[in-house]
């Protein structure tokens, strides 16, 4: 995750992501939520693909390609960044759970909203360290 | 990107707090000290203005919350400017060359926040442990129109979470037993909805920013008795008084109304929150539809979080939690404005109390 500038919440099965640096926000549904939640947990992309393949019916390579594309799109929107070790998605991940009967896969996607970006362009915020706050000159 | 530390930087925010105290005391000695007490929810807030003109300008939006309180305040806000008091400004951070005029420089430590817009000559600070805050401006009479209409928003954004509440970008109307929060970005119809209700029996708690207490049950806390509208939208609501500030629409200037002065009986201090409504300017008559909580979170959260500092995950999570507890609806408001209040009243009638 590109924190703290990216924050997100999942409610009612949908995820809302806000990029506080760009002012863009995003709405994720269905399989995109599952991918995002996996990334939040620190799961590796391969692990997320395995999890989805366990749950959804799709052509060979379809889920892997869709997840790869979605992660690229997340990175393009600066919602995720490589970690300090140069890794993209995390390296962990839970073993796939038995999900019962698989259902047809619907490729993940997300909606981008840019109507609030003017706030960031016109009224940006610069956070400074407390040591950076100015004081009156000594003697005043 | 963090700014480089100014050459004069040293010490911690202890010293900065001391400098604000000294700057305010100097201004209060130079100008007449005016104190007002208000209640926000069950909290006592004392406003200390250095100068009567400043109290008139920045205290007006709180007239409906006035209360005679003699007990120790939960929050004391010190308000001064340099123009009226003739005192020098407190130390202000500088901006990197080419920064937009609206740039906010922000710093914080455990329990203290400082935010300054150097180009606009405004500074807000808050110290949680002592329940104290400061608002300075270079010339309060030159503040942009939205500041007198909703003063000290930044301070309230810092203070309300310490009381289990949030400052939210939204309007609120309702009854003593319960009301609705109306959310959405600018132009979504929030203000038109709220101000149209002044012709009905519904109470008015605000049109742009309100507090919402999260526990023990979600409740709206009225903060400001003002209302803001695009000048051409104000023409749709002929019952409104003459605006105190007649925006001409240029530079997104809106007209500002002080509802408490014309409709004191319609003002309220808050009510239990029963529903969250996201209006859209479309349709020939008001149409209520159930909306998913995420859709309404998208209407509420970005416009709240991107206008105040800091924006944090905790605030977004609290908003999502609120939407998990409270039903959400869409409301088409493209038709005649006099049909809006009955639609909200019907919704309140149908919701469990």
Coordinates of C-alpha atoms in Angstrom, one line a residue:
Chain A
X1 CA 0.0 0.0 0.0
X2 CA 1.1 3.5 -0.7
X3 CA 0.4 4.7 2.9
X4 CA -0.2 7.1 4.5
X5 CA -1.2 9.0 1.4
X6 CA -3.6 6.2 0.3
X7 CA -6.5 5.2 2.6
X8 CA -9.3 2.8 2.0
X9 CA -12.3 1.2 3.5
X10 CA -14.5 -1.7 2.5
X11 CA -18.2 -1.4 3.3
X12 CA -21.2 -3.3 1.9
X13 CA -18.9 -5.4 -0.2
X14 CA -17.4 -2.4 -2.0
X15 CA -14.1 -0.6 -1.4
X16 CA -13.5 3.1 -1.5
X17 CA -9.9 4.2 -1.8
X18 CA -8.8 7.8 -1.5
X19 CA -5.4 9.0 -2.7
X20 CA -4.8 12.0 -0.5
X21 CA -1.9 13.2 -2.6
X22 CA -3.7 13.4 -6.0
X23 CA -7.2 14.0 -4.7
X24 CA -8.5 11.1 -6.8
X25 CA -10.7 8.5 -5.3
X26 CA -11.7 5.0 -6.5
X27 CA -14.5 2.6 -6.2
X28 CA -13.9 -1.2 -6.3
X29 CA -16.4 -4.0 -6.6
X30 CA -16.4 -7.8 -6.7
X31 CA -13.1 -9.4 -7.6
X32 CA -11.3 -6.1 -7.5
X33 CA -12.1 -5.9 -3.7
X34 CA -10.7 -9.3 -3.2
X35 CA -7.5 -8.4 -5.0
X36 CA -7.2 -5.1 -2.9
X37 CA -7.9 -6.9 0.3
X38 CA -5.2 -9.5 -0.6
X39 CA -2.7 -6.7 -1.3
X40 CA -3.6 -5.0 2.0
X41 CA -2.8 -8.3 3.8
X42 CA 0.5 -8.3 2.1
X43 CA -0.3 -11.3 0.0
X44 CA 1.9 -12.0 -3.1
X45 CA 0.2 -11.6 -6.5
X46 CA 0.7 -15.3 -7.1
X47 CA -1.1 -16.1 -3.8
X48 CA -4.0 -13.8 -4.8
X49 CA -4.2 -15.5 -8.2
X50 CA -4.3 -19.0 -6.5
X51 CA -7.0 -17.8 -4.1
X52 CA -9.2 -16.5 -7.0
X53 CA -8.6 -19.6 -9.1
X54 CA -9.8 -21.7 -6.2
X55 CA -13.0 -19.7 -6.1
X56 CA -13.8 -18.8 -9.7
X57 CA -14.1 -20.6 -13.0
X58 CA -12.0 -19.1 -15.8
X59 CA -9.9 -20.0 -18.8
X60 CA -6.3 -20.9 -18.3
X61 CA -4.3 -17.8 -17.5
X62 CA -7.3 -15.5 -17.5
X63 CA -7.3 -14.8 -13.7
X64 CA -3.5 -14.4 -13.6
X65 CA -3.6 -11.8 -16.5
X66 CA -6.5 -10.0 -15.0
X67 CA -4.8 -9.7 -11.6
X68 CA -1.6 -8.6 -13.1
X69 CA -3.4 -5.9 -15.1
X70 CA -5.3 -4.7 -12.1
X71 CA -2.1 -4.5 -10.0
X72 CA -0.5 -2.5 -12.8
X73 CA -3.4 -0.1 -12.8
X74 CA -3.2 0.2 -9.0
X75 CA 0.5 1.1 -9.4
X76 CA -0.3 3.5 -12.2
X77 CA -2.7 5.4 -9.9
X78 CA 0.0 5.3 -7.2
X79 CA -2.3 3.3 -4.9
X80 CA 0.5 0.7 -4.3
X81 CA 4.2 1.1 -4.4
X82 CA 7.2 -1.3 -4.2
X83 CA 8.3 -1.9 -0.7
X84 CA 11.8 -1.0 0.6
X85 CA 13.0 -4.4 -0.6
X86 CA 11.9 -3.7 -4.1
X87 CA 8.9 -6.0 -3.9
X88 CA 5.6 -5.1 -5.3
X89 CA 2.8 -7.1 -3.8
X90 CA 3.7 -8.9 -0.6
X91 CA 5.3 -12.3 -0.4
X92 CA 2.9 -13.8 2.1
X93 CA -0.5 -15.3 1.7
X94 CA -2.9 -17.7 3.2
X95 CA -3.3 -21.1 1.6
X96 CA -6.5 -21.1 -0.5
X97 CA -9.5 -22.1 1.4
X98 CA -12.1 -24.6 0.1
X99 CA -14.6 -22.2 -1.5
X100 CA -17.1 -24.8 -2.6
X101 CA -18.5 -24.7 -6.1
X102 CA -16.6 -22.3 -8.3
X103 CA -18.6 -19.5 -10.0
X104 CA -17.8 -17.7 -13.3
X105 CA -15.0 -15.2 -13.0
X106 CA -15.7 -11.6 -13.8
X107 CA -12.5 -9.5 -14.5
X108 CA -11.8 -7.0 -11.8
X109 CA -12.0 -3.3 -12.6
X110 CA -12.4 0.0 -10.7
X111 CA -13.9 3.4 -11.2
X112 CA -11.8 6.5 -10.9
X113 CA -13.2 9.9 -9.8
X114 CA -11.2 13.1 -10.3
X115 CA -13.8 15.7 -9.4
X116 CA -12.0 16.6 -6.1
X117 CA -8.5 17.0 -7.5
X118 CA -8.8 20.8 -7.7
X119 CA -8.7 20.9 -3.9
X120 CA -5.3 19.3 -3.9
X121 CA -4.0 21.4 -6.8
X122 CA -5.2 24.7 -5.2
X123 CA -4.9 23.9 -1.5
X124 CA -2.1 21.4 -1.1
X125 CA -0.8 20.4 2.3
X126 CA 2.9 20.3 3.2
X127 CA 3.6 18.4 6.4
X128 CA 6.7 19.4 8.2
X129 CA 8.5 18.0 11.2
X130 CA 7.9 19.9 14.4
X131 CA 11.5 21.0 14.3
X132 CA 10.6 22.8 11.0
X133 CA 8.0 25.1 12.6
X134 CA 9.4 28.7 12.9
X135 CA 10.0 30.7 16.1
X136 CA 10.4 34.3 16.9
X137 CA 14.0 35.4 17.0
X138 CA 15.5 35.3 20.4
X139 CA 14.9 38.5 22.3
X140 CA 11.6 39.3 20.6
Chain B
X1 CA 7.1 16.8 -0.1
X2 CA 8.3 18.3 3.3
X3 CA 9.6 21.8 3.2
X4 CA 13.1 22.4 4.4
X5 CA 13.3 23.6 7.9
X6 CA 13.5 27.4 8.1
X7 CA 16.7 28.8 9.5
X8 CA 15.0 30.1 12.6
X9 CA 13.6 26.7 13.5
X10 CA 14.6 25.3 16.9
X11 CA 13.0 23.7 19.9
X12 CA 9.6 22.0 20.0
X13 CA 6.0 23.0 19.8
X14 CA 6.2 24.0 23.5
X15 CA 7.8 27.1 22.4
X16 CA 5.3 27.6 19.6
X17 CA 2.4 27.4 22.0
X18 CA 4.1 29.9 24.3
X19 CA 4.5 32.3 21.3
X20 CA 0.8 32.0 20.4
X21 CA -0.2 32.7 24.1
X22 CA 2.0 35.8 24.1
X23 CA 0.8 37.0 20.7
X24 CA -2.9 36.6 21.7
X25 CA -2.4 38.3 25.1
X26 CA -0.7 41.2 23.4
X27 CA -3.7 41.6 21.0
X28 CA -6.2 41.2 23.8
X29 CA -4.6 44.0 25.7
X30 CA -4.5 46.2 22.6
X31 CA -8.1 45.5 21.7
X32 CA -11.2 44.9 23.8
X33 CA -11.4 41.3 25.0
X34 CA -14.8 39.8 24.2
X35 CA -15.8 36.3 25.5
X36 CA -18.7 34.2 24.4
X37 CA -19.7 30.8 25.6
X38 CA -21.4 28.3 23.3
X39 CA -22.4 24.6 23.6
X40 CA -21.5 22.0 21.0
X41 CA -23.4 18.9 22.0
X42 CA -22.8 18.8 25.7
X43 CA -19.4 20.5 25.5
X44 CA -18.8 24.0 26.7
X45 CA -16.7 26.0 24.3
X46 CA -15.4 29.5 25.2
X47 CA -14.6 31.9 22.4
X48 CA -12.1 34.6 23.4
X49 CA -11.9 37.4 20.8
X50 CA -9.4 40.2 20.8
X51 CA -11.8 42.9 19.6
X52 CA -15.5 43.4 19.3
X53 CA -15.5 43.6 15.5
X54 CA -13.7 40.2 15.4
X55 CA -16.3 38.7 17.7
X56 CA -19.1 40.1 15.5
X57 CA -17.5 38.7 12.4
X58 CA -16.4 35.2 13.5
X59 CA -18.9 34.7 16.3
X60 CA -22.0 35.2 14.3
X61 CA -22.2 31.6 12.9
X62 CA -22.4 30.3 16.5
X63 CA -25.3 32.6 17.7
X64 CA -27.7 29.7 17.9
X65 CA -25.3 27.8 20.2
X66 CA -24.9 30.7 22.7
X67 CA -25.2 29.6 26.3
X68 CA -24.5 31.1 29.7
X69 CA -21.9 28.8 31.1
X70 CA -19.8 29.5 34.2
X71 CA -18.1 26.2 34.4
X72 CA -14.7 25.4 33.1
X73 CA -14.8 25.1 29.3
X74 CA -14.0 21.9 27.5
X75 CA -12.3 24.0 24.8
X76 CA -11.2 27.6 24.7
X77 CA -10.5 29.2 21.3
X78 CA -8.4 32.3 21.3
X79 CA -9.1 34.5 18.2
X80 CA -7.2 37.5 17.1
X81 CA -5.8 39.3 14.1
X82 CA -3.1 41.8 13.5
X83 CA -5.0 44.4 11.7
X84 CA -7.5 45.2 14.4
X85 CA -5.1 44.8 17.3
X86 CA -2.1 46.4 15.7
X87 CA 0.1 43.6 16.9
X88 CA 2.7 41.7 14.9
X89 CA 1.8 38.3 13.6
X90 CA 3.0 35.2 15.4
X91 CA 5.9 33.3 13.7
X92 CA 4.6 31.8 10.4
X93 CA 6.3 29.2 8.2
X94 CA 7.4 30.3 4.8
X95 CA 6.3 28.7 1.5
X96 CA 8.5 27.3 -1.1
X97 CA 8.6 29.5 -4.2
X98 CA 5.8 28.8 -6.6
X99 CA 3.5 27.2 -4.0
X100 CA -0.2 27.8 -4.6
X101 CA -1.7 30.5 -2.4
X102 CA -3.9 28.0 -0.6
X103 CA -1.0 25.9 0.5
X104 CA -1.3 24.7 4.1
X105 CA 1.8 24.0 6.1
X106 CA 1.1 21.5 8.9
X107 CA 2.9 20.0 11.8
X108 CA 1.9 18.0 14.8
X109 CA 3.2 16.1 17.8
X110 CA 1.4 14.0 20.3
X111 CA -1.8 16.0 21.1
X112 CA -0.8 19.3 19.4
X113 CA -1.6 20.5 15.9
X114 CA -0.5 23.5 13.9
X115 CA -1.8 24.5 10.5
X116 CA -0.9 27.7 8.6
X117 CA -1.8 29.1 5.3
X118 CA 1.1 31.7 5.1
X119 CA -0.1 33.3 1.8
X120 CA -3.6 33.7 3.2
X121 CA -2.3 34.9 6.6
X122 CA -4.2 32.3 8.7
X123 CA -3.0 30.1 11.5
X124 CA -4.8 27.5 13.6
X125 CA -3.4 25.5 16.5
X126 CA -4.8 23.1 19.0
X127 CA -3.5 21.7 22.3
X128 CA -5.5 18.7 23.4
X129 CA -4.2 18.3 27.0
X130 CA -5.1 21.9 28.0
X131 CA -8.3 22.1 25.8
X132 CA -7.0 25.2 24.1
X133 CA -6.9 26.4 20.6
X134 CA -5.8 29.5 18.6
X135 CA -7.0 31.1 15.4
X136 CA -5.0 34.0 14.0
X137 CA -5.5 35.9 10.8
X138 CA -3.6 38.9 9.3
X139 CA -6.8 40.8 8.7
X140 CA -10.0 39.2 9.7
X141 CA -12.0 41.6 7.5
X142 CA -10.2 40.2 4.5
X143 CA -10.9 36.5 5.2
X144 CA -12.5 34.6 2.3
X145 CA -16.3 34.5 2.5
X146 CA -16.4 30.9 3.7
X147 CA -14.4 31.6 6.9
X148 CA -17.0 33.7 8.8
X149 CA -19.7 31.3 7.6
X150 CA -17.9 28.3 9.1
X151 CA -15.2 29.5 11.4
X152 CA -12.5 27.4 13.1
X153 CA -13.3 24.3 11.0
X154 CA -9.7 23.1 11.2
X155 CA -9.7 23.4 15.0
X156 CA -13.0 21.6 15.3
X157 CA -11.6 18.8 13.0
X158 CA -8.9 18.3 15.6
X159 CA -11.0 18.7 18.7
X160 CA -14.2 16.7 17.8
X161 CA -12.4 13.3 17.6
X162 CA -11.2 13.8 21.1
X163 CA -14.8 13.8 22.1
X164 CA -15.8 10.8 20.0
X165 CA -17.2 12.9 17.1
X166 CA -16.3 13.8 13.6
X167 CA -16.4 17.0 11.6
X168 CA -18.2 16.0 8.4
X169 CA -18.8 17.9 5.1
X170 CA -22.6 17.7 5.0
X171 CA -25.9 19.4 5.8
X172 CA -28.4 18.2 8.3
X173 CA -32.1 18.7 8.8
X174 CA -34.6 16.9 10.9
X175 CA -36.8 16.8 14.0
X176 CA -36.1 16.7 17.6
X177 CA -36.4 12.9 17.5
X178 CA -34.2 12.3 14.5
X179 CA -32.9 13.7 11.3
X180 CA -30.9 13.2 8.1
X181 CA -27.3 14.0 7.2
X182 CA -27.1 15.3 3.6
X183 CA -23.8 14.5 1.9
X184 CA -22.1 15.2 -1.4
X185 CA -19.4 17.3 -3.1
X186 CA -20.0 20.9 -4.0
X187 CA -22.9 21.3 -6.5
X188 CA -24.6 18.1 -5.4
X189 CA -27.6 20.0 -3.9
X190 CA -26.8 19.7 -0.2
X191 CA -27.4 23.4 0.6
X192 CA -30.5 23.6 -1.6
X193 CA -32.0 20.6 0.2
X194 CA -31.2 22.0 3.6
X195 CA -32.2 25.6 3.0
X196 CA -35.4 24.5 1.2
X197 CA -36.5 22.9 4.5
X198 CA -36.7 26.3 6.2
X199 CA -40.3 26.6 4.9
X200 CA -41.3 23.3 6.6
X201 CA -41.5 22.1 10.2
X202 CA -38.0 20.5 9.8
X203 CA -35.2 21.9 12.0
X204 CA -31.9 23.1 10.5
X205 CA -28.6 22.1 11.9
X206 CA -26.3 23.3 9.1
X207 CA -25.7 23.2 5.4
X208 CA -22.0 22.6 4.8
X209 CA -20.3 21.2 7.9
X210 CA -21.8 19.5 10.9
X211 CA -20.4 17.4 13.7
X212 CA -21.5 13.8 14.2
X213 CA -21.2 12.2 17.6
X214 CA -20.6 8.5 17.1
X215 CA -21.5 7.1 20.5
X216 CA -23.8 6.1 22.3
X217 CA -25.9 6.5 19.2
X218 CA -25.0 8.6 16.1
X219 CA -26.2 12.1 16.6
X220 CA -25.8 15.3 14.5
X221 CA -24.2 18.3 16.3
X222 CA -25.0 21.6 14.8
X223 CA -21.9 23.9 14.5
X224 CA -22.8 26.8 12.2
X225 CA -26.1 28.6 11.7
X226 CA -25.0 29.8 8.2
X227 CA -26.0 28.7 4.8
X228 CA -24.1 29.1 1.5
X229 CA -25.6 29.0 -2.0
X230 CA -24.6 29.8 -5.5
X231 CA -26.3 33.2 -6.2
X232 CA -28.5 31.7 -9.0
X233 CA -29.6 28.8 -6.7
X234 CA -30.5 31.4 -4.0
X235 CA -33.1 32.7 -6.4
X236 CA -34.9 29.3 -6.2
X237 CA -35.5 29.9 -2.5
X238 CA -37.3 33.2 -2.2
X239 CA -37.9 32.7 1.5
X240 CA -34.3 33.3 2.3
X241 CA -33.3 36.6 3.8
X242 CA -31.0 39.0 2.0
X243 CA -27.5 37.5 2.0
X244 CA -25.0 38.8 4.5
X245 CA -22.4 38.3 1.8
X246 CA -23.7 38.5 -1.8
X247 CA -21.3 36.3 -3.8
X248 CA -21.3 37.0 -7.5
X249 CA -20.4 33.5 -8.5
X250 CA -16.9 34.7 -9.6
X251 CA -14.1 32.7 -8.1
X252 CA -16.7 30.3 -6.8
X253 CA -18.1 32.9 -4.5
X254 CA -21.4 32.0 -2.9
X255 CA -23.9 34.0 -1.1
X256 CA -24.0 33.6 2.7
X257 CA -27.1 33.6 4.9
X258 CA -27.3 33.5 8.6
X259 CA -30.3 31.3 9.2
X260 CA -30.6 32.0 12.9
X261 CA -31.3 35.6 12.3
X262 CA -34.3 35.0 10.0
X263 CA -35.5 31.6 11.2
X264 CA -34.4 31.4 14.9
X265 CA -37.2 28.9 15.5
X266 CA -35.9 26.5 12.9
X267 CA -32.4 26.4 14.3
X268 CA -31.5 23.4 16.5
X269 CA -28.4 22.1 18.2
X270 CA -28.7 18.6 16.9
X271 CA -30.7 15.4 16.8
X272 CA -30.2 11.7 16.6
X273 CA -29.1 10.6 13.1
X274 CA -31.6 8.4 11.3
X275 CA -30.4 8.4 7.7
X276 CA -27.8 9.6 5.4
X277 CA -29.0 11.1 2.1
X278 CA -26.9 11.8 -1.0
X279 CA -28.8 14.3 -3.3
X280 CA -28.4 14.6 -7.1
X281 CA -29.6 17.5 -9.1
X282 CA -31.7 15.5 -11.5
X283 CA -35.3 14.3 -11.9
X284 CA -38.6 16.3 -12.1
X285 CA -39.6 15.6 -8.5
X286 CA -37.8 14.3 -5.4
X287 CA -37.2 10.5 -5.7
X288 CA -35.7 8.6 -2.8
X289 CA -33.8 5.4 -3.6
X290 CA -31.8 3.1 -1.4
X291 CA -28.1 3.5 -1.9
X292 CA -25.2 1.2 -1.1
X293 CA -23.1 2.4 1.8
X294 CA -20.0 2.5 -0.4
X295 CA -21.7 4.9 -2.8
X296 CA -22.6 7.2 0.0
X297 CA -19.1 6.9 1.5
X298 CA -17.7 8.0 -1.8
X299 CA -20.0 11.1 -1.6
X300 CA -19.0 11.9 2.0
X301 CA -15.5 10.9 2.6
X302 CA -13.3 12.5 -0.1
X303 CA -15.0 15.9 0.2
X304 CA -14.5 15.8 3.9
X305 CA -11.0 14.4 4.1
X306 CA -9.5 16.5 1.3
X307 CA -10.5 19.8 2.8
X308 CA -8.9 19.3 6.3
X309 CA -5.6 18.3 7.7
X310 CA -4.6 15.7 8.6
X311 CA -6.7 13.3 6.7
X312 CA -6.2 9.9 8.3
X313 CA -7.4 6.3 7.9
X314 CA -9.1 6.5 11.3
X315 CA -11.5 9.2 10.0
X316 CA -12.4 7.2 6.9
X317 CA -12.9 4.1 9.0
X318 CA -15.2 6.0 11.4
X319 CA -17.3 7.2 8.4
X320 CA -17.5 3.7 7.1
X321 CA -18.6 2.5 10.5
X322 CA -21.3 5.2 10.5
X323 CA -22.6 4.0 7.2
X324 CA -22.7 0.5 8.5
X325 CA -25.1 1.6 11.2
X326 CA -27.3 4.2 9.4
X327 CA -29.4 3.6 6.3
X328 CA -28.3 5.5 3.2
X329 CA -30.5 6.9 0.4
X330 CA -30.1 8.8 -2.9
X331 CA -32.5 11.8 -3.4
X332 CA -33.1 13.4 -6.8
X333 CA -33.6 17.1 -6.3
X334 CA -33.8 18.4 -9.8
X335 CA -37.5 19.5 -9.5
X336 CA -39.3 22.3 -7.6
X337 CA -37.5 22.9 -4.3
X338 CA -40.8 23.0 -2.3
X339 CA -41.2 19.3 -2.9
X340 CA -37.9 18.5 -1.1
X341 CA -39.0 19.0 2.6
X342 CA -42.1 16.7 2.2
X343 CA -39.9 14.0 0.7
X344 CA -37.5 14.2 3.7
X345 CA -40.4 14.2 6.2
X346 CA -41.9 11.1 4.5
X347 CA -38.5 9.4 4.9
X348 CA -38.3 10.3 8.5
X349 CA -41.9 9.0 9.1
X350 CA -41.0 5.7 7.6
X351 CA -37.7 5.2 9.4
X352 CA -37.7 3.4 12.8
X353 CA -37.1 5.9 15.6

